[in-house]
One Martini backbone bead per residue (centre of mass of N, CA, C, O) as a GRO file, in nm:
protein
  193
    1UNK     BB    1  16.287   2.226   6.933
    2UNK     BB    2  16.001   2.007   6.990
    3UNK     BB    3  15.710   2.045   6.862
    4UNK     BB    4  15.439   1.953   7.057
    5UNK     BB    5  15.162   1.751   6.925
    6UNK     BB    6  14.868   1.837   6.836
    7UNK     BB    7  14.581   1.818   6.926
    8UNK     BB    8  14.293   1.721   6.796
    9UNK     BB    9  14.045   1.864   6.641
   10UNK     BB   10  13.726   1.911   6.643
   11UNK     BB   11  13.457   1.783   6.446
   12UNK     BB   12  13.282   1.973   6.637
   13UNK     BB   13  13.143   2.292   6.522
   14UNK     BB   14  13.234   2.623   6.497
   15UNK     BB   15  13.377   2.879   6.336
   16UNK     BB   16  13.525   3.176   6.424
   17UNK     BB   17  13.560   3.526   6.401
   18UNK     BB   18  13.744   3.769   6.434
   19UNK     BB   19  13.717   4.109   6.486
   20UNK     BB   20  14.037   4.127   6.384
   21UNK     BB   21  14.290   4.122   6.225
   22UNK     BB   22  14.607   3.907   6.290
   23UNK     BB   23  14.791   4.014   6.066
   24UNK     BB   24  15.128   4.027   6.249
   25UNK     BB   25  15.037   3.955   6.496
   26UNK     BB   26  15.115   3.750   6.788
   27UNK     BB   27  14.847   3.530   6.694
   28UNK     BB   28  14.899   3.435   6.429
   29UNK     BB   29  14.657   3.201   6.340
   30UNK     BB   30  14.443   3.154   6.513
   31UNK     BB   31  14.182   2.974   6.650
   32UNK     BB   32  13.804   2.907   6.666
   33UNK     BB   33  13.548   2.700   6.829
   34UNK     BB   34  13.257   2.647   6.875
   35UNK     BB   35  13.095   2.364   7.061
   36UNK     BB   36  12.899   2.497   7.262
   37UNK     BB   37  12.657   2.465   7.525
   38UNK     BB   38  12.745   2.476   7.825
   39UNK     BB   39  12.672   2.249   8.094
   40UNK     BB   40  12.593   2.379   8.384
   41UNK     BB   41  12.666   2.667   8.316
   42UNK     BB   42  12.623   3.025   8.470
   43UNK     BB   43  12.563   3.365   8.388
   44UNK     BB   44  12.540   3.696   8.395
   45UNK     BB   45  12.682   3.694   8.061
   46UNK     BB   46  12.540   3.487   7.989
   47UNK     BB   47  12.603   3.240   7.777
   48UNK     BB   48  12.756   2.948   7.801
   49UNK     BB   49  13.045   2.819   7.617
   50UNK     BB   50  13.237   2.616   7.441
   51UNK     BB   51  13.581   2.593   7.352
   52UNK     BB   52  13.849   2.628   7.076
   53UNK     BB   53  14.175   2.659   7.068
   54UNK     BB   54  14.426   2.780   6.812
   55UNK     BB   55  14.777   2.909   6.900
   56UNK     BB   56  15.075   3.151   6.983
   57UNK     BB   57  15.367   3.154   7.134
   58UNK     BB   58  15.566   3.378   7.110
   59UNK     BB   59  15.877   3.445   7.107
   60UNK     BB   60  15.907   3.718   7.195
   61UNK     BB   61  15.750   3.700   7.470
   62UNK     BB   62  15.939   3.451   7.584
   63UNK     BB   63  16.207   3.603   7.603
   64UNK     BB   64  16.062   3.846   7.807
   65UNK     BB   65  16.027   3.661   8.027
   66UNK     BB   66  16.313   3.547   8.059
   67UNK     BB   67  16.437   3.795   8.142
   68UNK     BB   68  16.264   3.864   8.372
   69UNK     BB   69  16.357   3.639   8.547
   70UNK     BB   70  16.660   3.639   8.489
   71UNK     BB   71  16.689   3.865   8.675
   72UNK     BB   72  16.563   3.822   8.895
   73UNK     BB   73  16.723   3.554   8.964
   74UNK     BB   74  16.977   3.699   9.022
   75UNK     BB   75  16.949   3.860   9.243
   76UNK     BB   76  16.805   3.577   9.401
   77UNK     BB   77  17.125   3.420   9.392
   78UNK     BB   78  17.195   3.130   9.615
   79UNK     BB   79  17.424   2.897   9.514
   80UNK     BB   80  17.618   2.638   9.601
   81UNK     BB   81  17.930   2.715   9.406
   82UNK     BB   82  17.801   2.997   9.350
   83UNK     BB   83  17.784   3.308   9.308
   84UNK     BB   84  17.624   3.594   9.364
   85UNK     BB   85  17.389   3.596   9.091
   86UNK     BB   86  17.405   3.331   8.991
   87UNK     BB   87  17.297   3.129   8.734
   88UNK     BB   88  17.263   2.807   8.704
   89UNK     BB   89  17.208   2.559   8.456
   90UNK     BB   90  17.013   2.394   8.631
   91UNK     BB   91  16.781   2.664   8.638
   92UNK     BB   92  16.708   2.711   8.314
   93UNK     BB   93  16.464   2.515   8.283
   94UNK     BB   94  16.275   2.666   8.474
   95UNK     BB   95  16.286   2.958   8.344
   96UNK     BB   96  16.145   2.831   8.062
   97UNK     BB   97  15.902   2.693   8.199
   98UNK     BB   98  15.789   3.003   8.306
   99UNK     BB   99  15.819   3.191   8.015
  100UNK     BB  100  15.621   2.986   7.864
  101UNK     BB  101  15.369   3.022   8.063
  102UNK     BB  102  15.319   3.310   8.035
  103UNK     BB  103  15.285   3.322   7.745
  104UNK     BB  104  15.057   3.129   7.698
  105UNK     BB  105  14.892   3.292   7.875
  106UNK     BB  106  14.872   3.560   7.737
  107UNK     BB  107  14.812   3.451   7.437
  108UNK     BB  108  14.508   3.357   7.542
  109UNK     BB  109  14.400   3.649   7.627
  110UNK     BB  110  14.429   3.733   7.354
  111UNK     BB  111  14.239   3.543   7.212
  112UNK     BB  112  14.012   3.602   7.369
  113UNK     BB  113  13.973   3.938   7.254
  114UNK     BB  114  13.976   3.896   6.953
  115UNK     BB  115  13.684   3.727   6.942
  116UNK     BB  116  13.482   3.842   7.197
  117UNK     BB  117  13.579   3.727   7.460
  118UNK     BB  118  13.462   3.588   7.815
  119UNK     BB  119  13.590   3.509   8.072
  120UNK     BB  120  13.546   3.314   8.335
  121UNK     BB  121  13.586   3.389   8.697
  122UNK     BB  122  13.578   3.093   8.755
  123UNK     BB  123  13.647   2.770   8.718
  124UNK     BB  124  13.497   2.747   8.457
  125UNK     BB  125  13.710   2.878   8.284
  126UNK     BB  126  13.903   2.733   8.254
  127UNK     BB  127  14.214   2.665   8.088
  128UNK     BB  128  14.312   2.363   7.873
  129UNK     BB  129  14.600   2.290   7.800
  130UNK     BB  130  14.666   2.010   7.585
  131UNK     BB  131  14.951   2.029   7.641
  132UNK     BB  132  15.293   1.995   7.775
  133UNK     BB  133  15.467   2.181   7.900
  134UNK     BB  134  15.730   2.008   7.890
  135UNK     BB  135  15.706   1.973   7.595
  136UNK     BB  136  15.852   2.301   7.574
  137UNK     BB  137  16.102   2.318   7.758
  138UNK     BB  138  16.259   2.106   7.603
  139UNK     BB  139  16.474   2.207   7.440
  140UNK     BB  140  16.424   2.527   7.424
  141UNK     BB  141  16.450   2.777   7.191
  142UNK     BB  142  16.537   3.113   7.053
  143UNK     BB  143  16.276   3.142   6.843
  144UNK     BB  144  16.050   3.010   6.950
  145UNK     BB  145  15.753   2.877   6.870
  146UNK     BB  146  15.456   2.826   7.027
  147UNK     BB  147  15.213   2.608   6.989
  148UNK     BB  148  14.842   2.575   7.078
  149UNK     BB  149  14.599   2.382   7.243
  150UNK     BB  150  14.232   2.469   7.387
  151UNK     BB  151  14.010   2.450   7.662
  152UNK     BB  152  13.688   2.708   7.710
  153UNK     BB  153  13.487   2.885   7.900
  154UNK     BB  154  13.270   3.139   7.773
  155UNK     BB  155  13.123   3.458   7.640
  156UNK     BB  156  12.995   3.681   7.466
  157UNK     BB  157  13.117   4.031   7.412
  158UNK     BB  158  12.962   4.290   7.389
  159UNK     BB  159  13.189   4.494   7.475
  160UNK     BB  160  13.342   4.497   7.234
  161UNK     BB  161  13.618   4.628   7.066
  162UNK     BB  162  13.769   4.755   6.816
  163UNK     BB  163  14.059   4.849   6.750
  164UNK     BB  164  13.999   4.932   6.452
  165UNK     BB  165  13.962   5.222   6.396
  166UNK     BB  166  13.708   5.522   6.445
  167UNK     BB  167  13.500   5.331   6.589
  168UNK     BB  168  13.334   5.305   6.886
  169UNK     BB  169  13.181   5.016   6.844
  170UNK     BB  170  13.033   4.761   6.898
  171UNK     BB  171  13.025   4.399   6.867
  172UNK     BB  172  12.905   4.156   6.692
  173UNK     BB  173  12.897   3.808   6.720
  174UNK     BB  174  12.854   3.570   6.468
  175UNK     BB  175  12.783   3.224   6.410
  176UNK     BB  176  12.867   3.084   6.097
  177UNK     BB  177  12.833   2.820   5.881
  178UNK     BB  178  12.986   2.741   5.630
  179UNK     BB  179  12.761   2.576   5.485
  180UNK     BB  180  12.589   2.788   5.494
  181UNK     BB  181  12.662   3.019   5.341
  182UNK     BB  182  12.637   2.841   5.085
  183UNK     BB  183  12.387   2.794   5.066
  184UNK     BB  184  12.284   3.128   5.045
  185UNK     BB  185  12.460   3.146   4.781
  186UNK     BB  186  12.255   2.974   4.619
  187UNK     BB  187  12.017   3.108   4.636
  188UNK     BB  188  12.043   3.404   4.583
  189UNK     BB  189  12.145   3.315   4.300
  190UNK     BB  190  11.850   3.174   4.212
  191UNK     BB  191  11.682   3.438   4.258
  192UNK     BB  192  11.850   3.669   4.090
  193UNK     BB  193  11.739   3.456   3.803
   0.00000   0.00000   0.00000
């Protein structure tokens, strides 16, 4: 499979970090980008940002539900031509298209609860994979993890808890952009001197 394109990242924006490391994760490598305060959107859960986020459905996710799903499909197969349960050749595209959409849908949610964001519950929430579905179902392979990039609008969820460590202790997520913290650590030293 040719992974399709990634549109390109905005080059405004502030990058956030996740609550814990996402090293070894089905997610790993996510990135998350506050774009700004949502124009024209309220909720009763805070602020709402729209975001950028670069995520990643693992493969072993798209296997998974594939399975599932061709199992599915064989019990309900009665096609013209096939045996009964017999999944025939030309609708294992829509199978993996089908298995890729739940993947995305899926690793989306895990980046979004990384991240220690709420997602909104009404349509302002949608989230818009910036790929075209069909150009990751074309010719895919097994074992091929599919890259996307989408954007969504979200608020910060004071309620996030860390999943690792001993505390379930809230998390407070702040964005501070990369280049104050270089300014703040030139301040410091100077101060120090």
């Amino acid at each position: 499979m040719a992974q399709p394109e990634l549109k390109p990242e905005p080059a405004e924006g502030v990058e956030i970090q996740p609550s814990a490391s996402l090293t070894g994760s089905p997610i790993e490598g996510a990135r998350m980008k506050n774009l700004g305060e949502a124009e024209g959107i309220k909720s009763e859960d805070g602020t709402v940002y729209k975001f950028w986020m670069k995520s990643v459905a693992n493969e072993k996710l798209v296997k998974k539900y594939r399975e599932e799903l061709l199992k599915d499909a064989k019990t309900k197969a009665d096609f013209p031509g096939f045996r009964k349960g017999v999944v025939p050749p030309f609708a294992m595209g829509q199978i993996y298209k089908f298995a890729i959409q739940e993947a995305l849908t899926q690793s989306t949610e895990n980046t979004i609860r990384a991240f220690s964001l709420k997602p909104l519950l009404t349509g302002d929430g949608q989230v818009e994979v910036k790929e075209e579905l069909v150009d990751f179902s074309k010719g895919y392979k097994l074992g091929t993890n599919c890259e996307f990039t989408a954007t969504l609008n979200a608020v910060f969820d004071p309620d996030a808890i860390t999943p690792e460590g001993d505390d379930n202790d809230a998390i407070t997520v702040e964005a501070t952009p990369v280049e104050d913290t270089a300014e703040q650590t030139e301040k410091s030293e100077e101060e120090s001197s």
